[in-house]
CSV table of C-alpha atoms in Angstrom, one decimal:
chain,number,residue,atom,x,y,z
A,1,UNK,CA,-43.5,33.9,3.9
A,2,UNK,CA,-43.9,38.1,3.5
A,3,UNK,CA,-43.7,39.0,-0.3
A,4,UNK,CA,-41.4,41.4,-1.7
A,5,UNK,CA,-41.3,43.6,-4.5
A,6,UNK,CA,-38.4,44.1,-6.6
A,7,UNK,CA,-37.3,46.3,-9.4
A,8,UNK,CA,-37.6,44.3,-13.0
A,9,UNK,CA,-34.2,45.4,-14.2
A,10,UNK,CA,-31.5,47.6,-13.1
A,11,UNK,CA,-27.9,48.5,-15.0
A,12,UNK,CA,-24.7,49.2,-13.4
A,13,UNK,CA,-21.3,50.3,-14.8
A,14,UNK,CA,-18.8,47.9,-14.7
A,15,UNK,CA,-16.4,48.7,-11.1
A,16,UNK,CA,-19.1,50.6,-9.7
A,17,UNK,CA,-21.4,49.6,-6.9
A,18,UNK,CA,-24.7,47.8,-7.8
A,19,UNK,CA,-27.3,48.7,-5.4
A,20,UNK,CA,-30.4,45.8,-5.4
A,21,UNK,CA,-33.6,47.2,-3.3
A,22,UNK,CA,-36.0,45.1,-1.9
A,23,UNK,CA,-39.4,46.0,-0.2
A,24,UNK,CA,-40.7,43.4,2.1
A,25,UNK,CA,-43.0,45.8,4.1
A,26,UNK,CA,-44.8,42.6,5.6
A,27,UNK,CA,-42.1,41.3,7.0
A,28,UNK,CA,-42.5,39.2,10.6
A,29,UNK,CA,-40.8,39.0,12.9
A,30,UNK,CA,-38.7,35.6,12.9
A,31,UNK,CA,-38.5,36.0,9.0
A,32,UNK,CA,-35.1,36.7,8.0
A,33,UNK,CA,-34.3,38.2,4.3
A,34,UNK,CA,-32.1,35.8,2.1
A,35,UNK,CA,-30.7,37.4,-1.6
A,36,UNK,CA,-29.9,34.6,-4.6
A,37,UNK,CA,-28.5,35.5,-7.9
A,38,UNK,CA,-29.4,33.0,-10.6
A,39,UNK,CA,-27.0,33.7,-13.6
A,40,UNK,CA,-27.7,32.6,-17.2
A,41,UNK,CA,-28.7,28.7,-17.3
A,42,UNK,CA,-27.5,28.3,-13.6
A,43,UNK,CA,-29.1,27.3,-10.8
A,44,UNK,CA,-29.4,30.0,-8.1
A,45,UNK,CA,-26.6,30.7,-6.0
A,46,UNK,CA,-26.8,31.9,-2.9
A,47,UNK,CA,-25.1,35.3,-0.9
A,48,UNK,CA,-26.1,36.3,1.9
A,49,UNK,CA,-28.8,36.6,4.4
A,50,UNK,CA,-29.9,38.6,7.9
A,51,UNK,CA,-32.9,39.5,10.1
A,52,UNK,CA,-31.9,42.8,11.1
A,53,UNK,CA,-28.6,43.4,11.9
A,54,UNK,CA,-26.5,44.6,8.5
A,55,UNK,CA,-24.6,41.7,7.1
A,56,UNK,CA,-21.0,41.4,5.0
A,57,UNK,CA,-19.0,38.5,3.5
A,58,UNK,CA,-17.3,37.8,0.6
A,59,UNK,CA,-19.6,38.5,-2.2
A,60,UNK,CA,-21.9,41.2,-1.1
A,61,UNK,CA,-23.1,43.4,2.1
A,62,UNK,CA,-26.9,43.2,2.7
A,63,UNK,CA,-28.6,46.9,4.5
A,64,UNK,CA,-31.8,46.2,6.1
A,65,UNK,CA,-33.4,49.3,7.6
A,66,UNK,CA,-34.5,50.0,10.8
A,67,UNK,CA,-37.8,49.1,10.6
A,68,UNK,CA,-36.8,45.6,8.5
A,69,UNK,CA,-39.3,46.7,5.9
A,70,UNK,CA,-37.1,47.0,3.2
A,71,UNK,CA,-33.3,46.0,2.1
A,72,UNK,CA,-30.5,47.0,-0.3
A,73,UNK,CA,-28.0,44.1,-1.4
A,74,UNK,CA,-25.1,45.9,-2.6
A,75,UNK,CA,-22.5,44.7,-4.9
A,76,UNK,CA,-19.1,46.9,-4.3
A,77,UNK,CA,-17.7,46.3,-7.3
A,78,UNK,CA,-19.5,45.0,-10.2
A,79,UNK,CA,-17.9,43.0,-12.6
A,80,UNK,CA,-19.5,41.8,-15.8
A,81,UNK,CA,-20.0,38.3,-13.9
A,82,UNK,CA,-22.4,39.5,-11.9
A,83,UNK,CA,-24.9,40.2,-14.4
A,84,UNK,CA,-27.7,38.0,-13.3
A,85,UNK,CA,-31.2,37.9,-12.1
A,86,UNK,CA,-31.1,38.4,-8.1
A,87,UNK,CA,-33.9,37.2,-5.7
A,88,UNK,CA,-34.6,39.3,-2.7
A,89,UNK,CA,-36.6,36.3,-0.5
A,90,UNK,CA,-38.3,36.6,2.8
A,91,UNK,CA,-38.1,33.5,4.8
A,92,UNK,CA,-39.3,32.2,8.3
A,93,UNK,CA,-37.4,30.2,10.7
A,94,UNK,CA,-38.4,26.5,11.5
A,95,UNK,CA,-38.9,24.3,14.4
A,96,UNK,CA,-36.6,21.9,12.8
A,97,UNK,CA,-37.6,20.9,9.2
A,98,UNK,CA,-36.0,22.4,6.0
A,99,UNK,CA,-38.3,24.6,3.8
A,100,UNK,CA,-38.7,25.7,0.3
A,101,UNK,CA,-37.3,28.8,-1.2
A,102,UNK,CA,-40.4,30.4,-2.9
A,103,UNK,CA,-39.0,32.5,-5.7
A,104,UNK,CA,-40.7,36.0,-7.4
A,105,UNK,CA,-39.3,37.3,-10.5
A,106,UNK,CA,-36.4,39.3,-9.1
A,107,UNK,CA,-34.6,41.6,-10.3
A,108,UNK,CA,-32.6,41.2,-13.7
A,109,UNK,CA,-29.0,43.4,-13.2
A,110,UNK,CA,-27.2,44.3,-16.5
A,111,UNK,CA,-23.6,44.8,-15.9
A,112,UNK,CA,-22.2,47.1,-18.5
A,113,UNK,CA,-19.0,47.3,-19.7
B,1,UNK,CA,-20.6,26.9,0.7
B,2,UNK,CA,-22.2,23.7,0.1
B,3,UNK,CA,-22.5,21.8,-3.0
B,4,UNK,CA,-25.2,20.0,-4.6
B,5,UNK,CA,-24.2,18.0,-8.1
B,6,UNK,CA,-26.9,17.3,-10.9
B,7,UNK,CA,-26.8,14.5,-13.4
B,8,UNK,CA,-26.8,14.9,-16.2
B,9,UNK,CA,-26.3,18.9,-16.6
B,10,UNK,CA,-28.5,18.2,-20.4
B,11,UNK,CA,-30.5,15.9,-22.0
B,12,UNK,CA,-31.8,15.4,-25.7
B,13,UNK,CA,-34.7,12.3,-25.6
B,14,UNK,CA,-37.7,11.1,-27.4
B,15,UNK,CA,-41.0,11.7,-26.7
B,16,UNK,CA,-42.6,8.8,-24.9
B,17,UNK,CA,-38.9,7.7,-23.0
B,18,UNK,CA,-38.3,8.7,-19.7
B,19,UNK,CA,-34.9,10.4,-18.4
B,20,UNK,CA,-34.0,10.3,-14.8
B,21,UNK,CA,-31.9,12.9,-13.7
B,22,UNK,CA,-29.8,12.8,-9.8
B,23,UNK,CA,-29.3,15.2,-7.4
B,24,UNK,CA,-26.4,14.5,-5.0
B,25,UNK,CA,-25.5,16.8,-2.2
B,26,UNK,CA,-21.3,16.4,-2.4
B,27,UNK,CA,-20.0,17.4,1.3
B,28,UNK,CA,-23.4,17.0,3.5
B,29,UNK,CA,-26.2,14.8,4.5
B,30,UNK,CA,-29.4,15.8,2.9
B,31,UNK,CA,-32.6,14.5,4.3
B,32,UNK,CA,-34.4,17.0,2.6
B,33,UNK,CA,-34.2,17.7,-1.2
B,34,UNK,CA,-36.5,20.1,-3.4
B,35,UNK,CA,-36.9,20.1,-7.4
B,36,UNK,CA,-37.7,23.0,-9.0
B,37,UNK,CA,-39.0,23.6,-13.0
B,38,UNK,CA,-38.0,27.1,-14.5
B,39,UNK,CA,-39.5,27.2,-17.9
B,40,UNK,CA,-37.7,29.4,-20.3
B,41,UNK,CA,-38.2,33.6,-18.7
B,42,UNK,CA,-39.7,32.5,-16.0
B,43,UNK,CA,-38.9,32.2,-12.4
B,44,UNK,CA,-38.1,28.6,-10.5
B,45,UNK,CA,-41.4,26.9,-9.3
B,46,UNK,CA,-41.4,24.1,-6.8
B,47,UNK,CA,-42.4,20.8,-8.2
B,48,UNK,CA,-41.9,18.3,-4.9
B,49,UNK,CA,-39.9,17.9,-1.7
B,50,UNK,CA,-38.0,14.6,-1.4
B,51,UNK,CA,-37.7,13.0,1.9
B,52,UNK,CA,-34.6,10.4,2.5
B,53,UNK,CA,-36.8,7.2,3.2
B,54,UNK,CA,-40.4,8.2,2.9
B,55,UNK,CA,-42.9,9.3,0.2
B,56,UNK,CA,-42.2,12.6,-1.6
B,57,UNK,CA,-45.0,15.5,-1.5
B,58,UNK,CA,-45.4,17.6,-4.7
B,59,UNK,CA,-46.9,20.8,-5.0
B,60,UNK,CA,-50.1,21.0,-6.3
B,61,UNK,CA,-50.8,20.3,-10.1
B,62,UNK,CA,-47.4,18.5,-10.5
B,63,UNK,CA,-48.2,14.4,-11.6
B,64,UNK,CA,-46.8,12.3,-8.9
B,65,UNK,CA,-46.7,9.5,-11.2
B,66,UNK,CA,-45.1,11.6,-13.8
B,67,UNK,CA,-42.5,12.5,-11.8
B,68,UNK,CA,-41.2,9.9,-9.6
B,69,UNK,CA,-39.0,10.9,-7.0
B,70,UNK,CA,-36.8,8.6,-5.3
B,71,UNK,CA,-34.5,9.7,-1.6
B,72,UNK,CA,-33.0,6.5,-1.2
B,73,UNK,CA,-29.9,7.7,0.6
B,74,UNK,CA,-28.8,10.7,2.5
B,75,UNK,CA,-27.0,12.4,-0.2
B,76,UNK,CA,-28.6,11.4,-3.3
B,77,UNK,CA,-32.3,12.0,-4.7
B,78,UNK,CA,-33.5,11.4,-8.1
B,79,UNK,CA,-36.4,12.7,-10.6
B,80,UNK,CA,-37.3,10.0,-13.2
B,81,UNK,CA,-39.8,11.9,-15.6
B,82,UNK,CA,-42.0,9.7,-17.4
B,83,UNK,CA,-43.2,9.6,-20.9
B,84,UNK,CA,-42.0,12.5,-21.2
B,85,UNK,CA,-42.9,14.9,-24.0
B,86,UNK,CA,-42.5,18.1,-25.7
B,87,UNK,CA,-44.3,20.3,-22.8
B,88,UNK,CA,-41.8,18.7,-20.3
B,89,UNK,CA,-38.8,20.4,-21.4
B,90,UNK,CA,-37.6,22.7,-19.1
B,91,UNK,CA,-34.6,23.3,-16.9
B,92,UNK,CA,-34.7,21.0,-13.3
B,93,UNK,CA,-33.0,22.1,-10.5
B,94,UNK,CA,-32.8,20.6,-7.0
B,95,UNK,CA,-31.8,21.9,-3.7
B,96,UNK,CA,-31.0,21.1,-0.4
B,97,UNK,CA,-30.4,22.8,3.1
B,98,UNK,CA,-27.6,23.2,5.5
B,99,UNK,CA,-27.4,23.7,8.8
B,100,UNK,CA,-30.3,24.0,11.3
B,101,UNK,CA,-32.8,26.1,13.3
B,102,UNK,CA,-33.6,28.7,13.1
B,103,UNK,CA,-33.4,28.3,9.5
B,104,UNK,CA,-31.1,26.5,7.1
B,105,UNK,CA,-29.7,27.9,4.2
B,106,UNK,CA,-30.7,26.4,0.9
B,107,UNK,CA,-28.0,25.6,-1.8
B,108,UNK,CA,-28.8,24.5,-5.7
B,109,UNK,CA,-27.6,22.5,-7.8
B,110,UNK,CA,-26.7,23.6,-11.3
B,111,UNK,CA,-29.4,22.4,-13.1
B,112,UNK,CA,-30.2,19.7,-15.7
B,113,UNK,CA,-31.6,21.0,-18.9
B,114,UNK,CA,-34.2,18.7,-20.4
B,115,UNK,CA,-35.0,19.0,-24.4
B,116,UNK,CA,-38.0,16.6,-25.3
B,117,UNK,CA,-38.3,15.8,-29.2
């Protein structure tokens, strides 16, 4: 799977828009981008994913340029529940089988009040 | 989305005794499940992949004999650590996928915490 790079830590006023980059400049083709949030002594939950086309639901929207080589997950409202540690992960598609999630250190989002 | 149970979400034990801990996937057949370690500021590393009815395959420089999985059914796995001791606390999580090609999507339990004495 293509490595990313995230920021380490990022803070964001509570009610406004948290905006989570993500470089993944190796990116393949048939690799689609998958974002998990891991809050305090949770396991990771997860939000949302694409390949290239821009994606929305419930939680969060995920950008993905152009060239796929980078992504934003963005948070429209951020509430102090959302401070967490989020994983920007690049993953391929299978013939079948289920596969690992390989995690990095992500990036750690401080929701302040 | 899917949900995966753990069981028990903490436990104390003595060094030397060994703790099992189940994953159960609540609304879906799983016949695949991973376990993960995340040590205290550090990020989740894969320990094995469990496959319902066959032999588990850990990653390497995880015991196999220290941590005995067992898939016996579609929806439940289990990680028996044994002898554990002080350097085996950590937080376990499992996981399991849904869905199907081109790629499932991977939903985690909540974690056991496991404090060896």
């Amino acid at each position: 799977d293509a490595k990313t790079t995230q920021p380490t830590s990022m803070d964001c006023a509570e009610g406004r828009a948290a905006n989570l980059p993500c470089n993944h400049s190796t990116i393949s083709g048939n690799e689609y981008v998958y974002w998990y949030r891991q809050i305090h002594s949770q396991g990771p939950q997860y939000i949302i994913h694409g390949l290239k086309n821009n994606e929305t639901n419930e939680m969060a929207s995920l950008i993905i340029t152009e060239d796929r080589k980078s992504s934003t997950l963005i948070l429209p409202h951020a509430t102090l529940r959302d401070t967490a540690v989020y994983y920007c992960i690049v993953r391929a598609t299978n013939s079948g089988g289920y596969q690992k999630v390989t995690f990095g250190i992500g990036t750690k989002l401080q929701v302040i009040p | 989305g899917a949900v995966v149970s753990q069981h028990p979400s903490r436990v104390i034990c003595k060094s030397g005794t060994s703790v099992k801990i189940e994953c159960r996937s609540l609304d879906f057949q799983a016949t695949t499940m991973f376990w993960y370690r995340q040590f205290p500021k550090q990020s989740l590393m894969l320990m094995a992949t469990s496959n319902e009815g066959s032999k588990a395959t850990y990653e390497q420089g995880v015991e196999k004999d220290k941590f005995l999985i067992n898939h016996a059914s579609l929806t439940l796995s289990t990680l028996t650590v044994t002898s554990a001791h002080p350097e085996d606390s950590s937080f376990y999580i499992c996981s399991s996928g849904l869905g199907g090609a081109p790629l499932e999507t991977q939903y985690f339990g909540p974690g056991t915490r496991l404090l060896v004495l």
